[in-house]
PDB file of C-alpha atoms in Angstrom:
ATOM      1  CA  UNK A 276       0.000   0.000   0.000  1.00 63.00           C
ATOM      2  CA  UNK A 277       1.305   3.438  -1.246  1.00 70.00           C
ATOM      3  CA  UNK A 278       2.405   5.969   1.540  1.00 89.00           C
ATOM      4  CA  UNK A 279       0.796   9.113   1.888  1.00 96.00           C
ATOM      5  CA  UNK A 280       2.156  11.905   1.211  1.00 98.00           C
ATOM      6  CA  UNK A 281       0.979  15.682   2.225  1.00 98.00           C
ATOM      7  CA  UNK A 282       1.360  19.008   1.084  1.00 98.00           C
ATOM      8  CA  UNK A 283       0.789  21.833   3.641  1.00 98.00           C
ATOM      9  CA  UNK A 284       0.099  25.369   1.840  1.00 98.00           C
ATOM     10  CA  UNK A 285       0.923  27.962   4.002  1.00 96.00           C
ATOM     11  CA  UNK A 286       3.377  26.386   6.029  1.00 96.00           C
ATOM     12  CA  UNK A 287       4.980  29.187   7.306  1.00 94.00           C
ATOM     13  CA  UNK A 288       2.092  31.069   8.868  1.00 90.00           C
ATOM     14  CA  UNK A 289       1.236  30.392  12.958  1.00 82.00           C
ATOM     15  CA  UNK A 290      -0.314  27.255  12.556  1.00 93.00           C
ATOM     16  CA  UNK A 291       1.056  26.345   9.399  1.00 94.00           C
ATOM     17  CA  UNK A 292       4.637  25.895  11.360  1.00 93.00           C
ATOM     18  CA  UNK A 293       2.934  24.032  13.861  1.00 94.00           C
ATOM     19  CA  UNK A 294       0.982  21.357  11.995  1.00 96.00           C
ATOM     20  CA  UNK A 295       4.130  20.424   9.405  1.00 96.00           C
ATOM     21  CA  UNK A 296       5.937  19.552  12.220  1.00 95.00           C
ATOM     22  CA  UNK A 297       2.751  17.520  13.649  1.00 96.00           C
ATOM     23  CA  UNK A 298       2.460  15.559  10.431  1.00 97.00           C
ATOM     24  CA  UNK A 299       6.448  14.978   9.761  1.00 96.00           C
ATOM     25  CA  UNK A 300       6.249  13.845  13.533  1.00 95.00           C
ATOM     26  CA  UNK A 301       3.315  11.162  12.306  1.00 96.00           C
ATOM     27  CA  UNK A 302       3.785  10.340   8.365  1.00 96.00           C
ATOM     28  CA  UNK A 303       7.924  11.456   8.238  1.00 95.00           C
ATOM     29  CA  UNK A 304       9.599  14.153   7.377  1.00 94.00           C
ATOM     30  CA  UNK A 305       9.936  13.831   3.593  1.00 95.00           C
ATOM     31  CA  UNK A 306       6.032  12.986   3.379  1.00 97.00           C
ATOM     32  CA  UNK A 307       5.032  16.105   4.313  1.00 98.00           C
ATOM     33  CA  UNK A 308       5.516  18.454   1.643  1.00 98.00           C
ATOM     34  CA  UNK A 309       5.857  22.449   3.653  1.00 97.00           C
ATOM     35  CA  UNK A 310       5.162  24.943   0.882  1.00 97.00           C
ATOM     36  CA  UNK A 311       4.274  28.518   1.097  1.00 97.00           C
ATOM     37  CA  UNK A 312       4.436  31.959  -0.634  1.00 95.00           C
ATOM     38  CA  UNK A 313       7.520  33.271   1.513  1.00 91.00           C
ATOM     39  CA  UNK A 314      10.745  31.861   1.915  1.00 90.00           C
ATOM     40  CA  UNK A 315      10.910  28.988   4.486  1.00 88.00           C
ATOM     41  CA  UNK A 316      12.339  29.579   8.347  1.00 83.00           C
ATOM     42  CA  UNK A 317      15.343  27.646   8.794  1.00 84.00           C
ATOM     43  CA  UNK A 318      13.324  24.955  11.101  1.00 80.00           C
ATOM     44  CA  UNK A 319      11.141  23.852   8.176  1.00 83.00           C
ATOM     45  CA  UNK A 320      13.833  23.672   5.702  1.00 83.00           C
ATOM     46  CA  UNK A 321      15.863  21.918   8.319  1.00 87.00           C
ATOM     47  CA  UNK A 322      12.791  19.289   8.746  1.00 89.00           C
ATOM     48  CA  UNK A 323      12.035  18.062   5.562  1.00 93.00           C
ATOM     49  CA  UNK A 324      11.359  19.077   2.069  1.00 96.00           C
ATOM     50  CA  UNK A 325      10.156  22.504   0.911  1.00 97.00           C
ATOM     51  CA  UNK A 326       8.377  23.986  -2.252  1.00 96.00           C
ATOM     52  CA  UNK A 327       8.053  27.701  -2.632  1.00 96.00           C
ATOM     53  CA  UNK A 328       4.788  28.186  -3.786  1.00 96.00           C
ATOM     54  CA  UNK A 329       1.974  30.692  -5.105  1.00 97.00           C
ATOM     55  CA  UNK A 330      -1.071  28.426  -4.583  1.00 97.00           C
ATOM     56  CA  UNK A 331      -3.093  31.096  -7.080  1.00 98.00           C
ATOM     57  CA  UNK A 332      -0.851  29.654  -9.969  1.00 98.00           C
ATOM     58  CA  UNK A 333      -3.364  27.105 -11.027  1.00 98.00           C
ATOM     59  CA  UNK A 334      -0.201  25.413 -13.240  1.00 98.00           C
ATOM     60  CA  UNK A 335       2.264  25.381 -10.804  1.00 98.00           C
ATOM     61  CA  UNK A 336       0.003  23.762  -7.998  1.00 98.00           C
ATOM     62  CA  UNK A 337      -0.878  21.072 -10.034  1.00 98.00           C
ATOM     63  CA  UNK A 338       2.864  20.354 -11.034  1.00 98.00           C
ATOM     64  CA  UNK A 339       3.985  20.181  -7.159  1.00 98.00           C
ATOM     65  CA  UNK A 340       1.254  17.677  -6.489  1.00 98.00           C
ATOM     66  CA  UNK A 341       2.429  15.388  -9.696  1.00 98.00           C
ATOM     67  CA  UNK A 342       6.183  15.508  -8.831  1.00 97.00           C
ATOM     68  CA  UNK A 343       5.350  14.943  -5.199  1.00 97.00           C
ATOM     69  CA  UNK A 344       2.465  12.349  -5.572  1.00 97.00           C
ATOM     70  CA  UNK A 345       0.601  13.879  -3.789  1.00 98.00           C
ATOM     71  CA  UNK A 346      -2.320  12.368  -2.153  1.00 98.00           C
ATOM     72  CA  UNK A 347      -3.383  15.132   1.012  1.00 98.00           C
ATOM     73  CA  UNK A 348      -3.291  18.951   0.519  1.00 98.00           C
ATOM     74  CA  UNK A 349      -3.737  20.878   3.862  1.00 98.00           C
ATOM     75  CA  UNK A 350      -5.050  24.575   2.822  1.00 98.00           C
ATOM     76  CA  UNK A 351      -3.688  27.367   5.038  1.00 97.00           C
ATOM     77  CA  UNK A 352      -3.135  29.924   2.792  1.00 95.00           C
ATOM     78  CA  UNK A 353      -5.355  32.696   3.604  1.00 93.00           C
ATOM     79  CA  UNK A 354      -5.382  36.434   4.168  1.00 89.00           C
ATOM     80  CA  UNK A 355      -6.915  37.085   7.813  1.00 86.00           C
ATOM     81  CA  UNK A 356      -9.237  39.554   9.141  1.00 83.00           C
ATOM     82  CA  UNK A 357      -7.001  42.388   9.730  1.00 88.00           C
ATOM     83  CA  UNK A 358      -4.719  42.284   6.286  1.00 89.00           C
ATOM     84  CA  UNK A 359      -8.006  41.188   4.852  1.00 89.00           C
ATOM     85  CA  UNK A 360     -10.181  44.349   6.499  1.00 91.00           C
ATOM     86  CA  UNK A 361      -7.323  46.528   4.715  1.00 95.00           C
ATOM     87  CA  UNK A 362      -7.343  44.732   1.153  1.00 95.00           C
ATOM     88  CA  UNK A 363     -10.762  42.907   0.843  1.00 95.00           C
ATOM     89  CA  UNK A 364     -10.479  42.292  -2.814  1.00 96.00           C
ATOM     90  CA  UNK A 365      -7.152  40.884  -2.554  1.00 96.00           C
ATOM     91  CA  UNK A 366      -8.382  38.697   0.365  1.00 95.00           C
ATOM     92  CA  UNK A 367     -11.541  37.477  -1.389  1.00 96.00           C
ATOM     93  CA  UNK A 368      -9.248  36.957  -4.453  1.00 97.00           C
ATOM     94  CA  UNK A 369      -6.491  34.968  -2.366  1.00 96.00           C
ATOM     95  CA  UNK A 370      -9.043  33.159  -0.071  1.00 96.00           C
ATOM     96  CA  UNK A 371     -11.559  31.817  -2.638  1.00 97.00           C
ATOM     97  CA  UNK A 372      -9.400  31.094  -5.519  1.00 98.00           C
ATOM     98  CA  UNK A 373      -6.845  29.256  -3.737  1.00 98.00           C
ATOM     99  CA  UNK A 374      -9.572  26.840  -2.250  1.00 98.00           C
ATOM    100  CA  UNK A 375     -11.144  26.661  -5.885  1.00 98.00           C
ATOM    101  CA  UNK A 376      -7.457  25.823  -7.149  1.00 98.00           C
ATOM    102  CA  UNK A 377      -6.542  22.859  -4.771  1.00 98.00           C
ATOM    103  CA  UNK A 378     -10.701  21.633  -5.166  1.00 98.00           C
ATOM    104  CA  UNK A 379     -10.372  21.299  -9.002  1.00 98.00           C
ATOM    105  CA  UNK A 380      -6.463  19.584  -8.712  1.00 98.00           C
ATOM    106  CA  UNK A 381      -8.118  17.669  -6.060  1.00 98.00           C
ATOM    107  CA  UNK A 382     -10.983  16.148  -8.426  1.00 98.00           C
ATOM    108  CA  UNK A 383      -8.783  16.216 -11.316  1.00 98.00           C
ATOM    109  CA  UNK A 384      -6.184  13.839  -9.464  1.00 98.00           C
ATOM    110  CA  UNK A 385      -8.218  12.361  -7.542  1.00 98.00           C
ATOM    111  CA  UNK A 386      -6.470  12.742  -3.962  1.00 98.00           C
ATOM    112  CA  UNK A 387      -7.836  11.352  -1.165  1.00 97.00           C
ATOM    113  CA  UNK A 388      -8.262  14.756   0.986  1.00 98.00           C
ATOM    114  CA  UNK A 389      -7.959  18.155   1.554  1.00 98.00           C
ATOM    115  CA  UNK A 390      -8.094  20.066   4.782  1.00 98.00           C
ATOM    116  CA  UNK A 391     -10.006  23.541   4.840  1.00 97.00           C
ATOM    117  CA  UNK A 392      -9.830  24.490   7.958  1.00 94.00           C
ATOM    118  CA  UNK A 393     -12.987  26.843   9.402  1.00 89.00           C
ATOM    119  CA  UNK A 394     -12.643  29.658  11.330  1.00 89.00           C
ATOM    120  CA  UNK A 395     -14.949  31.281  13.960  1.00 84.00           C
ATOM    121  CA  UNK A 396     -14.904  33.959  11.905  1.00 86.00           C
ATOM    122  CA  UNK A 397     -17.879  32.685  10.010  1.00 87.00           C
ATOM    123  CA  UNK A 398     -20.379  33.008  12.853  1.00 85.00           C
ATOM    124  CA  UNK A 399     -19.740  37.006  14.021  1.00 82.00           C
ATOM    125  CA  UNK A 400     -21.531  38.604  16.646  1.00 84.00           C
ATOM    126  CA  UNK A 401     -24.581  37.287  16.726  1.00 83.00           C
ATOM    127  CA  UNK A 402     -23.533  33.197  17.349  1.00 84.00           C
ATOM    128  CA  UNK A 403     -24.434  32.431  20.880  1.00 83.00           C
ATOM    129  CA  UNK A 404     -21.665  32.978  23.588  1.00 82.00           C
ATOM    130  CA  UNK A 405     -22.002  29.978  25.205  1.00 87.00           C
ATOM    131  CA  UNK A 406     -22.586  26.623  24.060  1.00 86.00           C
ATOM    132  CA  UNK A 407     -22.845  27.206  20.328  1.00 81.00           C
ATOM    133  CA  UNK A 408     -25.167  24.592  18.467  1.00 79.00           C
ATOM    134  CA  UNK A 409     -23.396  23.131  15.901  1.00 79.00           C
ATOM    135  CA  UNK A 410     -26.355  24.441  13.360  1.00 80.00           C
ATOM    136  CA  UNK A 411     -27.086  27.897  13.492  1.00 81.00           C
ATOM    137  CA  UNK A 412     -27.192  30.755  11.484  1.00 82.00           C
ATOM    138  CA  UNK A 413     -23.820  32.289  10.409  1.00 85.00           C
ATOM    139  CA  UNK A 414     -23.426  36.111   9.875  1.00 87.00           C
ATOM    140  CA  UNK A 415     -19.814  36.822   9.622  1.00 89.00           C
ATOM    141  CA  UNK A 416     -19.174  40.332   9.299  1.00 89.00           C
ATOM    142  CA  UNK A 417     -15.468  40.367   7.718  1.00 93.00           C
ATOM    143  CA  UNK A 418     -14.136  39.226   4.446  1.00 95.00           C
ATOM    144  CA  UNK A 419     -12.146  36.606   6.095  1.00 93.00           C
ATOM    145  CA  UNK A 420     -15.385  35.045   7.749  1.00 93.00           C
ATOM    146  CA  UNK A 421     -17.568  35.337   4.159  1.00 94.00           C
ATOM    147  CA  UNK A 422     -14.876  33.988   2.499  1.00 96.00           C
ATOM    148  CA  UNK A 423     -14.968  30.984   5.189  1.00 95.00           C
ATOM    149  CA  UNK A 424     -18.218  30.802   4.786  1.00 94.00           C
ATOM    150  CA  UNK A 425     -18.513  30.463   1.390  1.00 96.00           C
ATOM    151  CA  UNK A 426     -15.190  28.075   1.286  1.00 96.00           C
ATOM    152  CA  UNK A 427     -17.285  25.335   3.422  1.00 95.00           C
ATOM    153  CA  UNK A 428     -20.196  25.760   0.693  1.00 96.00           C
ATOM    154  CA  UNK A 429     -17.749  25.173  -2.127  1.00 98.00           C
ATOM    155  CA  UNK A 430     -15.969  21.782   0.248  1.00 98.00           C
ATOM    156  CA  UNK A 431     -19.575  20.844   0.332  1.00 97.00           C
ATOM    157  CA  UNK A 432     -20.853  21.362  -3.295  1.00 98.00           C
ATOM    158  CA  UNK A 433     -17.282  19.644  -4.181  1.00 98.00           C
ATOM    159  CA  UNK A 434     -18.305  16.665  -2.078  1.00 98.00           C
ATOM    160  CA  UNK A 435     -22.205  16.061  -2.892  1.00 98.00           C
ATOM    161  CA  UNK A 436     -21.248  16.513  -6.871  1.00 98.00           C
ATOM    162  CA  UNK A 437     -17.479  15.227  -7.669  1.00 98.00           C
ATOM    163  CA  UNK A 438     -16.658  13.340  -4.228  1.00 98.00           C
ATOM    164  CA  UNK A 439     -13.996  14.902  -3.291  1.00 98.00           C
ATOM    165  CA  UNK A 440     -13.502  14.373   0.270  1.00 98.00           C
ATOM    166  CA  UNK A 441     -13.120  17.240   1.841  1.00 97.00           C
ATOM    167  CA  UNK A 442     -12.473  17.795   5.768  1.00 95.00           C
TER     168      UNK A 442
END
């Protein structure tokens, strides 16, 4: 049985740092593919293998995940609520058509996952404090939070219509 192998975009961001280290610590360093628009830190390079990357080249994300074999993408890239607040077109721009990117390679190549990770962001201020149902109505009220928002509708509409498992 083939190994998988993962590509984390947006490596080098808070979490992104974080979780490649996670998943070299569970599938081995030179399964986990780091990538990311900014040079590497010296600990990821130092850990395994590393791919600068500008996920919004359609062409050059789908020629990573064929000369890596890809088979999981982990989606971090994102512009957050305060860059995003500042330069909402760029945001929507970077947020939506990144996801749309890796969920077309994804069908196309039929990996076995991708990642998108939520964000609170998509409930704003009128979610309940306390106990939050996981079904209720979502109002976010940045372009980070719509652009969650809508990302989980895309995972969703990519799941019901192509299958592409989406997490």
């Amino acid at each position: 049985m083939k190994k998988d192998t993962l590509l984390v975009i947006g490596a080098c961001g808070q979490i992104g740092v974080e979780l490649t280290t996670a998943l070299r610590r569970v599938y081995g360093d030179r399964h986990v593919i780091a990538s990311d628009l900014k040079a590497p830190t010296a600990a990821l390079l130092d850990e395994g293998p590393y791919e600068q990357l500008d996920v919004l080249n359609r062409n050059a994300l789908s020629a990573l995940i064929v000369r890596h074999d890809i088979t999981q993408v982990y989606l971090l890239a994102a512009l957050l609520s305060a860059s995003g607040e500042l330069h909402p077109e760029k945001a929507w721009q970077l947020n939506m058509q990144s996801l749309l990117n890796v969920l077309d390679i994804a069908r196309e190549k039929k990996l076995a996952k991708v990642f998108f990770p939520s964000s609170i962001a998509v409930f704003g201020p009128d979610a309940p404090r306390h106990a939050c149902p996981q079904h209720t109505a979502l109002s976010p009220t940045t372009v980070y939070g719509i652009s969650k928002m809508a990302g989980e509708s895309w995972c969703n509409y990519y799941w019901q219509k192509y299958g592409v498992d989406v997490r």
